[in-house]
Amino acid sequence: MKFYLSIFITIGIVFPTFAQTYEFSRLDTLRGTITPERAWWDLAFYDLNVRFNPKDSTLKGSNQVYYKVLKSAQVLQIDLQRPMQINRIEQDGRSLTYTQDGDAYFVQLQKSQVPNHQESLTVYYEGKPHVARRAPWDGGFVFSKDKAGQPYIATACQGLGASSWWPNKDHPYDEPDSMNITVTVPQPLMDVSNGRLIKTTENSDGTRTFQWKVVNPINNYGVNLNIANYTHWSETYQGLKGPLALNYYVLPEHLELAKKQFQQVPMMLKAFEYWFGPYPFYEDGYKLVEVPYLGMEHQSSVTYGNGFRNGYLGRDLSTTGWGLKWDFIIVHESGHEWFANSITNYDVADMWIHESFTNYSESLFTEYYFGKEAGAAYVIGCRKLIKNDRPVVGIHNLNYSGSGDMYYKGGNLLHMIRQIVNNDERWHQMLLGINKTFYHKTVTGTQVENFISQSLNLKLAKVFEQYLHDIRIPVFTYEFKNNELVYRWENCVSKFDMPIKVKIDDQEIVLKPTDQWQKLNKIKPNSTVTVDINYYVNSKNITKS
């Protein structure tokens, strides 16, 4: 426990290029760093047991944490955010001492921790969890009522963190290989969580206990509770790996609306299995669960609150018309099953891996059903939502994600790389390959960048640097000198070298500009130069009149 806790009181990081300053506390370091007290043990299994009381919004439970010892150590970090509190921690039936530092608990283990041995400890806790003000963006518990006045409650905690309501190793780099989730609620309510429902028990005290089993690795923010008087139906999808169980849970008053709208789920699966390969969690099934907020990508338990309408709450984000052909939440949040849940960022600074690919999945869904031009129009139409306020990549080791541009700018970056490779089959194989290579893994942004570059046999380092780490839109600058077209990149990172497709009069040509002037001979001085709209760049003719 000698670590650097006492010296990182406040960190100020300044990025001169972007004229922004970020202030970070020691608590940010504790949350965002793979601390020594996290690094020596590897998660194996969570056995989470929760009793929730809707009358006073209290939660009481335990989490038994199974882990493999990687190297000898005696202090282990567990995270649980205030106002939740830990009551006691045990190993092999013996109570352990611990110290609290903000939302981190440092547990002093008595038993010698032997490398390669599997151990476990059990954390008992209780409290009133944080209430979300604007889920899913401001995370926590969401409380509502159904038409009959019954409690209607759900969790959404991606940004806030899973430790806002249950104790765990709250850093994305390490996931358990599997998990049990046992939830007790008053009758007639039910809980819907991740994985498959193994057992339901009617208790003598007027409660019900639901036991869910997840047999795949799961990211901690993907673990969820959804508590309501749900009605349920199911179907089977014949997918690439055989029969996939589809289960749907909605409020009784919305059953008919949901049965019609949720017909888009098999359509989504068909498109995404084509583009990305098999749904990553056949063993755990797929669920779509109605909740009192917009929705979230909880693994194998996708939550839905889009009002049973196409678009994003009835709007087309692209304003092209294509976004009203399908339900945004069904498509986008389910796309995260591949990118976020199967392939998970190692550090939240690289959350663009989740959101860029999933934003692009909306375009691919559109393309699958309405054609390549429609898919392109959709992703290009979303450019107006790009703010270029700060870099897409966040700051590592501080639990700090990048700009919201990771959605629309990230999707356009991928669409643009597809233009550069100019080979749809190779592009498709890259998408299949990235899902196969990083299946059920946590990955860094650098790993993903390198995989794309190597798979496509392209040098993309400067492209990624420009669009992920910089906020400027490159400018293709050109002028006519006699019978030459002189051109280069401006407003860009040093040595930026992205190829670009342009049309000179009626002739399409691929140029390879850098940040140094180049020239193309035998060009008419009054020619028209048009940059392919599929590239997210600006252009400027500086020819003197």
Coordinates of C-alpha atoms in Angstrom, one line a residue:
M1 CA 0.0 0.0 0.0
K2 CA 2.9 2.3 -0.4
F3 CA 1.8 3.2 -4.0
Y4 CA 1.5 6.8 -5.0
L5 CA -1.7 7.6 -3.2
S6 CA -0.5 10.5 -1.1
I7 CA 1.3 12.4 -3.9
F8 CA -1.3 12.5 -6.7
I9 CA -3.5 15.1 -5.0
T10 CA -4.4 16.9 -8.2
I11 CA -3.1 16.5 -11.7
G12 CA -3.4 19.2 -14.3
I13 CA -2.9 18.1 -17.8
V14 CA -2.7 20.7 -20.5
F15 CA -3.0 20.2 -24.3
P16 CA -1.7 23.4 -25.9
T17 CA -2.9 22.5 -29.3
F18 CA -6.5 22.3 -28.1
A19 CA -6.3 25.0 -25.4
Q20 CA -8.0 22.8 -22.8
T21 CA -6.9 22.0 -19.2
Y22 CA -8.1 18.9 -17.3
E23 CA -7.9 18.6 -13.6
F24 CA -7.7 15.1 -12.1
S25 CA -7.7 14.0 -8.5
R26 CA -6.1 11.1 -6.7
L27 CA -9.4 9.3 -6.8
D28 CA -9.4 9.4 -10.6
T29 CA -6.0 7.7 -10.5
L30 CA -7.3 5.1 -8.1
R31 CA -10.2 4.4 -10.4
G32 CA -8.4 4.6 -13.8
T33 CA -5.0 2.9 -13.0
I34 CA -4.1 -0.7 -12.8
T35 CA -2.8 -0.2 -9.3
P36 CA -0.4 -2.6 -7.7
E37 CA -3.3 -3.8 -5.6
R38 CA -5.2 -4.8 -8.8
A39 CA -2.3 -6.0 -10.9
W40 CA -1.3 -9.1 -8.9
W41 CA -4.7 -11.0 -9.3
D42 CA -6.8 -12.1 -12.2
L43 CA -10.5 -12.2 -12.1
A44 CA -12.1 -15.6 -12.6
F45 CA -15.7 -15.5 -11.4
Y46 CA -18.2 -13.3 -9.6
D47 CA -21.1 -14.7 -7.5
L48 CA -23.3 -11.6 -7.0
N49 CA -26.2 -11.9 -4.6
V50 CA -28.5 -8.9 -4.2
R51 CA -31.8 -8.2 -2.3
F52 CA -33.5 -5.0 -3.5
N53 CA -36.3 -3.3 -1.5
P54 CA -38.3 -0.8 -3.8
K55 CA -40.0 0.7 -0.8
D56 CA -36.9 2.5 0.5
S57 CA -34.7 2.0 -2.5
T58 CA -32.1 0.1 -0.5
L59 CA -29.9 -2.7 -1.7
K60 CA -28.2 -5.4 0.4
G61 CA -26.1 -8.2 -0.8
S62 CA -22.7 -9.9 -1.2
N63 CA -20.3 -10.6 -4.0
Q64 CA -17.9 -13.6 -3.8
V65 CA -14.9 -12.8 -5.9
Y66 CA -12.9 -15.7 -7.3
Y67 CA -9.5 -14.9 -8.6
K68 CA -6.2 -16.5 -9.7
V69 CA -3.0 -15.3 -8.0
L70 CA -0.5 -14.0 -10.5
K71 CA 2.2 -13.1 -8.0
S72 CA 2.5 -12.9 -4.3
A73 CA 0.9 -9.9 -2.6
Q74 CA -1.2 -9.3 0.5
V75 CA -3.2 -6.2 -0.3
L76 CA -6.2 -6.3 -2.7
Q77 CA -8.2 -3.4 -4.1
I78 CA -12.0 -3.7 -4.3
D79 CA -14.2 -0.7 -5.4
L80 CA -17.6 0.4 -4.2
Q81 CA -18.8 3.9 -4.6
R82 CA -20.3 6.0 -1.9
P83 CA -23.0 6.2 -0.5
M84 CA -22.9 2.4 -0.8
Q85 CA -20.8 0.9 2.0
I86 CA -19.0 -2.4 2.8
N87 CA -20.0 -4.1 6.0
R88 CA -17.4 -6.8 6.1
I89 CA -15.0 -8.8 3.9
E90 CA -14.2 -12.5 4.5
Q91 CA -11.8 -15.1 3.1
D92 CA -12.2 -18.7 4.1
G93 CA -14.7 -17.7 6.7
R94 CA -12.3 -15.3 8.5
S95 CA -13.0 -11.5 8.6
L96 CA -10.4 -9.3 7.0
T97 CA -9.4 -5.8 7.9
Y98 CA -9.5 -3.1 5.2
T99 CA -9.0 0.6 4.8
Q100 CA -11.2 2.9 2.7
D101 CA -9.8 5.6 0.4
G102 CA -12.6 7.3 -1.3
D103 CA -14.4 4.7 -3.3
A104 CA -11.5 2.2 -3.1
Y105 CA -11.2 -0.4 -0.4
F106 CA -7.8 -1.9 0.3
V107 CA -8.1 -5.4 1.9
Q108 CA -5.4 -6.8 4.0
L109 CA -5.3 -10.6 3.3
Q110 CA -4.2 -12.9 6.1
K111 CA -3.7 -16.0 4.0
S112 CA -0.5 -16.3 2.0
Q113 CA -1.4 -15.7 -1.7
V114 CA 0.5 -18.3 -3.7
P115 CA 1.0 -17.8 -7.5
N116 CA -1.2 -19.9 -9.7
H117 CA -3.6 -20.8 -6.9
Q118 CA -7.3 -19.8 -7.1
E119 CA -8.7 -18.0 -4.1
S120 CA -11.9 -16.1 -3.3
L121 CA -13.1 -13.5 -0.9
T122 CA -16.7 -12.4 -0.1
V123 CA -17.7 -8.8 0.2
Y124 CA -20.9 -7.9 2.1
Y125 CA -22.4 -4.5 1.5
E126 CA -25.5 -2.4 1.6
G127 CA -26.9 1.1 1.0
K128 CA -29.0 3.3 -1.2
P129 CA -27.4 3.4 -4.6
H130 CA -26.8 6.5 -6.7
V131 CA -29.9 7.7 -8.5
A132 CA -29.4 8.6 -12.2
R133 CA -30.5 12.1 -13.1
R134 CA -30.4 11.5 -16.9
A135 CA -29.7 7.9 -17.7
P136 CA -27.8 6.5 -19.5
W137 CA -25.5 9.5 -19.7
D138 CA -25.6 10.2 -15.9
G139 CA -25.6 6.7 -14.5
G140 CA -27.1 4.9 -11.6
F141 CA -30.5 3.5 -10.6
V142 CA -33.6 4.7 -12.5
F143 CA -36.9 4.6 -10.7
S144 CA -40.3 4.8 -12.3
K145 CA -43.8 3.2 -12.1
D146 CA -45.7 1.2 -14.7
K147 CA -49.3 2.0 -15.7
A148 CA -50.6 -0.1 -12.7
G149 CA -48.4 1.8 -10.3
Q150 CA -46.0 -1.1 -9.8
P151 CA -42.2 -0.3 -9.4
Y152 CA -40.3 -0.1 -12.7
I153 CA -36.6 0.0 -11.9
A154 CA -33.4 -0.4 -13.9
T155 CA -29.6 0.2 -13.7
A156 CA -27.4 2.0 -16.2
C157 CA -23.9 2.7 -15.1
Q158 CA -21.4 2.8 -18.0
G159 CA -19.7 6.2 -17.3
L160 CA -20.4 6.2 -13.5
G161 CA -19.1 2.7 -13.1
A162 CA -20.4 -0.7 -11.9
S163 CA -19.1 0.0 -8.4
S164 CA -21.9 2.5 -8.0
W165 CA -24.1 -0.4 -7.0
W166 CA -22.0 -3.5 -6.4
P167 CA -18.4 -4.2 -5.2
N168 CA -16.0 -5.3 -7.9
K169 CA -12.7 -4.7 -9.6
D170 CA -13.9 -1.6 -11.4
H171 CA -11.4 -1.3 -14.3
P172 CA -12.2 -2.6 -17.8
Y173 CA -8.9 -4.4 -18.4
D174 CA -9.9 -7.5 -16.3
E175 CA -13.2 -9.4 -16.8
P176 CA -14.4 -12.5 -15.0
D177 CA -14.7 -15.6 -17.2
S178 CA -18.2 -16.2 -16.0
M179 CA -20.7 -14.9 -13.4
N180 CA -23.8 -15.7 -11.3
I181 CA -26.3 -13.0 -10.6
T182 CA -28.9 -13.7 -8.0
V183 CA -31.6 -11.1 -7.3
T184 CA -34.4 -11.1 -4.7
V185 CA -37.4 -8.7 -5.2
P186 CA -40.9 -8.4 -3.8
Q187 CA -43.7 -10.3 -5.6
P188 CA -45.1 -9.9 -8.2
L189 CA -42.0 -8.2 -9.5
M190 CA -39.3 -10.0 -11.4
D191 CA -35.7 -9.3 -12.2
V192 CA -34.1 -9.6 -15.6
S193 CA -30.3 -9.7 -15.6
N194 CA -27.6 -11.1 -17.9
G195 CA -27.3 -14.6 -19.1
R196 CA -29.8 -17.4 -18.8
L197 CA -32.5 -17.7 -16.1
I198 CA -31.5 -20.9 -14.2
K199 CA -34.0 -20.8 -11.3
T200 CA -36.8 -18.8 -9.8
T201 CA -37.7 -19.3 -6.2
E202 CA -40.9 -18.2 -4.5
N203 CA -39.9 -17.3 -0.9
S204 CA -42.1 -17.5 2.2
D205 CA -41.6 -13.8 3.0
G206 CA -43.4 -12.6 -0.1
T207 CA -40.3 -12.2 -2.3
R208 CA -39.0 -14.0 -5.4
T209 CA -35.4 -14.9 -6.1
F210 CA -34.1 -15.0 -9.7
Q211 CA -30.9 -16.7 -10.5
W212 CA -29.1 -15.8 -13.7
K213 CA -26.0 -17.5 -15.0
V214 CA -23.5 -15.9 -17.5
V215 CA -21.0 -18.4 -18.9
N216 CA -19.0 -16.0 -21.0
P217 CA -16.6 -13.2 -20.0
I218 CA -18.5 -10.1 -19.1
N219 CA -17.5 -6.4 -18.6
N220 CA -18.6 -5.1 -15.3
Y221 CA -20.7 -2.1 -16.6
G222 CA -22.6 -4.6 -18.7
V223 CA -24.0 -6.3 -15.6
N224 CA -27.6 -5.0 -15.0
L225 CA -30.7 -5.3 -12.9
N226 CA -34.1 -4.7 -14.5
I227 CA -37.0 -4.9 -12.0
A228 CA -40.7 -4.7 -13.0
N229 CA -43.9 -6.7 -13.4
Y230 CA -42.7 -7.8 -16.9
T231 CA -44.5 -9.8 -19.4
H232 CA -42.3 -12.2 -21.5
W233 CA -42.2 -14.0 -24.8
S234 CA -39.5 -15.7 -26.7
E235 CA -38.5 -17.1 -30.1
T236 CA -35.5 -18.9 -31.6
Y237 CA -33.2 -17.4 -34.2
Q238 CA -31.4 -19.8 -36.5
G239 CA -28.0 -18.1 -36.7
L240 CA -24.4 -18.9 -37.8
K241 CA -23.8 -21.0 -34.7
G242 CA -27.2 -22.7 -34.6
P243 CA -30.3 -21.9 -32.6
L244 CA -30.1 -18.6 -30.5
A245 CA -32.6 -18.0 -27.8
L246 CA -34.3 -14.6 -28.1
N247 CA -36.2 -13.4 -25.0
Y248 CA -38.2 -10.2 -24.7
Y249 CA -39.4 -8.5 -21.5
V250 CA -41.8 -5.5 -21.6
L251 CA -44.4 -3.9 -19.5
P252 CA -47.8 -5.5 -20.0
E253 CA -49.3 -2.3 -21.4
H254 CA -46.8 -2.3 -24.2
L255 CA -47.0 -5.9 -25.3
E256 CA -48.6 -5.5 -28.7
L257 CA -46.4 -2.5 -29.6
A258 CA -43.3 -4.4 -28.6
K259 CA -44.2 -7.6 -30.5
K260 CA -44.4 -5.6 -33.7
Q261 CA -41.3 -3.4 -33.1
F262 CA -39.1 -6.2 -31.8
Q263 CA -39.5 -8.1 -35.1
Q264 CA -36.4 -6.0 -36.1
V265 CA -34.3 -8.1 -33.7
P266 CA -33.8 -11.1 -36.1
M267 CA -33.2 -8.6 -38.9
M268 CA -30.5 -7.0 -36.9
L269 CA -28.9 -10.4 -36.1
K270 CA -28.9 -11.4 -39.8
A271 CA -27.2 -8.2 -40.9
F272 CA -24.6 -8.1 -38.1
E273 CA -23.8 -11.8 -38.3
Y274 CA -23.1 -11.2 -42.0
W275 CA -20.8 -8.2 -41.3
F276 CA -19.1 -9.2 -38.1
G277 CA -19.5 -13.0 -37.7
P278 CA -21.5 -15.0 -35.1
Y279 CA -23.3 -13.2 -32.3
P280 CA -20.7 -13.5 -29.5
F281 CA -22.9 -14.9 -26.7
Y282 CA -24.9 -17.9 -28.0
E283 CA -24.6 -19.7 -24.7
D284 CA -26.1 -16.8 -22.8
G285 CA -28.8 -16.0 -25.3
Y286 CA -30.0 -12.5 -26.4
K287 CA -32.6 -10.5 -24.4
L288 CA -34.2 -7.2 -25.2
V289 CA -35.7 -5.6 -22.0
E290 CA -37.9 -2.5 -21.7
V291 CA -36.6 0.1 -19.3
P292 CA -37.5 3.6 -18.1
Y293 CA -34.6 5.3 -20.0
L294 CA -33.4 5.3 -23.6
G295 CA -31.4 2.1 -23.6
M296 CA -28.0 0.5 -23.0
E297 CA -25.8 -2.3 -24.3
H298 CA -25.8 -4.6 -21.3
Q299 CA -24.3 -7.9 -22.4
S300 CA -26.9 -10.4 -23.5
S301 CA -29.5 -8.2 -21.7
V302 CA -29.8 -5.2 -24.0
T303 CA -32.1 -2.5 -22.6
Y304 CA -34.7 -0.6 -24.6
G305 CA -36.6 2.7 -24.1
N306 CA -37.0 4.1 -27.6
G307 CA -40.8 4.3 -27.4
F308 CA -41.4 1.5 -30.0
R309 CA -40.6 3.9 -32.8
N310 CA -38.1 3.9 -35.6
G311 CA -35.2 6.4 -35.5
Y312 CA -33.7 7.8 -32.4
L313 CA -36.8 8.7 -30.3
G314 CA -38.6 9.1 -33.7
R315 CA -35.8 11.3 -35.2
D316 CA -33.4 10.5 -38.0
L317 CA -29.9 11.5 -36.8
S318 CA -28.6 11.6 -40.3
T319 CA -31.6 13.6 -41.7
T320 CA -31.4 11.5 -44.8
G321 CA -34.5 9.5 -44.2
W322 CA -32.6 6.3 -43.8
G323 CA -32.5 6.5 -40.1
L324 CA -36.2 6.2 -39.9
K325 CA -36.2 2.8 -41.6
W326 CA -35.1 1.1 -38.4
D327 CA -35.2 1.3 -34.6
F328 CA -32.0 3.1 -33.5
I329 CA -31.8 1.4 -30.0
I330 CA -32.3 -2.1 -31.3
V331 CA -29.6 -1.7 -33.9
H332 CA -27.1 0.5 -32.1
E333 CA -27.2 -1.1 -28.6
S334 CA -27.2 -4.6 -30.1
G335 CA -24.2 -3.7 -32.3
H336 CA -22.4 -3.3 -29.0
E337 CA -22.6 -7.0 -28.4
W338 CA -19.7 -7.3 -30.9
F339 CA -18.0 -4.0 -30.0
A340 CA -18.0 -3.3 -26.3
N341 CA -19.1 -6.6 -24.9
S342 CA -17.1 -9.1 -26.9
I343 CA -14.3 -6.7 -27.8
T344 CA -13.9 -4.4 -24.8
N345 CA -11.6 -1.4 -24.3
Y346 CA -8.7 -2.1 -22.0
D347 CA -8.9 1.5 -20.8
V348 CA -11.9 3.8 -21.1
A349 CA -9.7 6.3 -22.9
D350 CA -10.1 4.0 -25.9
M351 CA -13.9 3.8 -25.7
W352 CA -13.8 4.8 -29.4
I353 CA -13.4 1.1 -30.0
H354 CA -16.9 0.6 -28.7
E355 CA -18.6 3.6 -30.1
S356 CA -16.9 4.2 -33.5
F357 CA -17.5 0.6 -34.7
T358 CA -21.0 0.6 -33.3
N359 CA -21.9 3.9 -35.0
Y360 CA -20.5 2.5 -38.2
S361 CA -22.7 -0.6 -37.6
E362 CA -25.7 1.6 -38.1
S363 CA -24.4 2.4 -41.6
L364 CA -23.7 -1.3 -42.3
F365 CA -27.2 -2.3 -41.2
T366 CA -28.6 0.3 -43.6
E367 CA -26.4 -0.9 -46.4
Y368 CA -27.4 -4.6 -45.8
Y369 CA -31.1 -3.8 -46.3
F370 CA -31.1 -0.7 -48.5
G371 CA -27.9 -0.7 -50.5
K372 CA -24.4 0.7 -50.3
E373 CA -25.4 4.2 -51.3
A374 CA -27.9 4.3 -48.5
G375 CA -25.4 3.2 -46.0
A376 CA -22.9 5.8 -47.1
A377 CA -25.5 8.5 -47.1
Y378 CA -26.5 7.7 -43.5
V379 CA -22.9 7.8 -42.1
I380 CA -22.1 11.0 -44.1
G381 CA -25.4 12.6 -42.9
C382 CA -24.3 12.2 -39.3
R383 CA -21.2 14.4 -39.8
K384 CA -23.1 17.5 -38.8
L385 CA -23.2 16.1 -35.3
I386 CA -19.4 16.1 -35.0
K387 CA -18.2 18.9 -32.7
N388 CA -14.4 18.6 -32.9
D389 CA -14.2 19.8 -29.3
R390 CA -11.5 17.5 -28.0
P391 CA -9.7 14.4 -29.2
V392 CA -11.6 11.1 -29.7
V393 CA -9.0 9.3 -27.6
G394 CA -9.2 10.2 -23.9
I395 CA -6.5 10.2 -21.3
H396 CA -5.2 6.8 -20.2
N397 CA -5.0 5.6 -16.6
L398 CA -7.4 8.3 -15.3
N399 CA -10.8 6.8 -16.1
Y400 CA -11.3 9.6 -18.7
S401 CA -12.9 8.9 -22.1
G402 CA -12.6 11.0 -25.2
S403 CA -15.0 13.3 -27.0
G404 CA -18.5 12.2 -27.9
D405 CA -17.1 12.5 -31.4
M406 CA -16.1 8.9 -30.9
Y407 CA -19.6 8.1 -32.4
Y408 CA -20.0 10.1 -35.6
K409 CA -16.3 11.1 -36.3
G410 CA -15.3 7.5 -35.4
G411 CA -17.9 6.1 -37.8
N412 CA -16.8 8.4 -40.5
L413 CA -13.2 7.5 -40.0
L414 CA -14.0 3.8 -40.6
H415 CA -16.1 4.7 -43.6
M416 CA -13.2 6.7 -45.0
I417 CA -10.7 3.9 -44.4
R418 CA -13.0 1.7 -46.4
Q419 CA -12.6 4.2 -49.3
I420 CA -8.9 4.1 -49.0
V421 CA -8.6 0.4 -49.2
N422 CA -11.2 0.5 -52.1
N423 CA -11.8 -3.3 -51.9
D424 CA -15.1 -4.2 -50.2
E425 CA -14.2 -7.9 -49.8
R426 CA -11.0 -7.1 -48.1
W427 CA -12.9 -4.6 -45.9
H428 CA -15.4 -7.2 -45.0
Q429 CA -12.7 -9.7 -44.1
M430 CA -11.1 -7.1 -41.8
L431 CA -14.4 -6.8 -39.9
L432 CA -14.8 -10.5 -39.6
G433 CA -11.1 -10.8 -38.7
I434 CA -11.2 -8.2 -35.9
N435 CA -14.1 -10.0 -34.3
K436 CA -12.4 -13.4 -34.5
T437 CA -9.0 -12.2 -33.4
F438 CA -10.2 -10.1 -30.4
Y439 CA -13.2 -12.4 -29.5
H440 CA -14.0 -12.0 -25.8
K441 CA -10.9 -9.9 -25.2
T442 CA -10.0 -6.5 -23.7
V443 CA -7.9 -4.6 -26.2
T444 CA -6.0 -1.3 -26.5
G445 CA -6.6 1.3 -29.1
T446 CA -3.1 0.7 -30.5
Q447 CA -3.9 -3.0 -31.0
V448 CA -7.0 -2.1 -33.0
E449 CA -5.2 0.4 -35.1
N450 CA -2.4 -2.0 -35.9
F451 CA -4.9 -4.8 -36.7
I452 CA -6.8 -2.6 -39.2
S453 CA -3.6 -1.4 -40.8
Q454 CA -2.1 -4.9 -41.1
S455 CA -5.3 -6.6 -42.2
L456 CA -5.8 -4.0 -45.0
N457 CA -2.1 -3.8 -45.8
L458 CA -2.2 0.0 -45.4
K459 CA -0.1 2.5 -43.6
L460 CA -2.7 4.3 -41.5
A461 CA -0.7 5.6 -38.5
K462 CA -1.1 9.2 -39.5
V463 CA -4.8 8.8 -40.4
F464 CA -5.5 7.5 -36.9
E465 CA -3.3 10.2 -35.4
Q466 CA -5.3 12.9 -37.3
Y467 CA -8.8 11.7 -36.6
L468 CA -8.4 10.1 -33.1
H469 CA -5.8 12.4 -31.4
D470 CA -6.4 15.7 -33.1
I471 CA -9.4 17.9 -33.5
R472 CA -8.6 19.6 -36.8
I473 CA -10.3 18.6 -40.1
P474 CA -7.6 18.2 -42.8
V475 CA -7.8 20.6 -45.7
F476 CA -7.0 19.4 -49.2
T477 CA -5.4 22.6 -50.5
Y478 CA -4.6 23.0 -54.2
E479 CA -4.0 25.5 -57.0
F480 CA -3.5 25.6 -60.7
K481 CA -0.1 26.7 -62.0
N482 CA 0.1 26.7 -65.8
N483 CA -0.8 23.1 -66.8
E484 CA -0.2 21.6 -63.3
L485 CA -2.3 20.9 -60.3
V486 CA -0.3 21.6 -57.2
Y487 CA -1.7 20.2 -53.9
R488 CA -1.0 19.2 -50.3
W489 CA -2.6 18.6 -46.9
E490 CA -3.0 21.6 -44.6
N491 CA -4.5 21.9 -41.1
C492 CA -3.1 18.5 -40.2
V493 CA -0.6 16.6 -38.1
S494 CA 3.0 16.5 -39.2
K495 CA 3.6 14.2 -42.2
F496 CA -0.1 13.5 -42.7
D497 CA -0.2 11.3 -45.8
M498 CA -3.8 10.1 -46.4
P499 CA -4.7 9.2 -50.0
I500 CA -7.8 10.8 -51.4
K501 CA -10.1 10.3 -54.3
V502 CA -10.9 13.4 -56.4
K503 CA -12.7 14.0 -59.6
I504 CA -10.9 16.4 -62.0
D505 CA -13.6 17.4 -64.5
D506 CA -15.0 14.0 -65.4
Q507 CA -12.0 11.9 -64.5
E508 CA -11.7 10.1 -61.1
I509 CA -8.2 9.8 -59.7
V510 CA -6.6 8.8 -56.5
L511 CA -4.0 11.3 -55.3
K512 CA -1.5 10.7 -52.5
P513 CA -1.0 14.2 -50.9
T514 CA 1.3 14.8 -47.9
D515 CA 1.9 18.0 -46.0
Q516 CA 4.4 18.9 -48.7
W517 CA 3.5 20.3 -52.1
Q518 CA 3.2 17.9 -54.9
K519 CA 2.1 18.3 -58.5
L520 CA 0.1 16.6 -61.3
N521 CA 1.0 17.5 -64.8
K522 CA -1.2 18.1 -67.9
I523 CA -4.1 19.6 -66.1
K524 CA -6.3 22.4 -67.6
P525 CA -6.1 25.6 -65.6
N526 CA -9.9 26.0 -65.5
S527 CA -10.5 22.4 -64.4
T528 CA -13.0 21.6 -61.7
V529 CA -11.7 19.6 -58.8
T530 CA -14.2 17.8 -56.6
V531 CA -13.2 15.8 -53.5
D532 CA -15.1 12.5 -53.0
I533 CA -17.8 13.2 -50.4
N534 CA -17.0 9.9 -48.6
Y535 CA -13.9 11.5 -47.2
Y536 CA -14.3 13.6 -44.1
V537 CA -12.1 16.5 -45.2
N538 CA -12.3 20.1 -46.4
S539 CA -10.9 21.4 -49.6
K540 CA -9.6 24.8 -50.7
N541 CA -8.6 26.2 -54.1
I542 CA -6.0 28.9 -53.6
T543 CA -5.5 29.6 -57.3
K544 CA -5.0 33.4 -57.8
S545 CA -7.6 35.0 -60.0

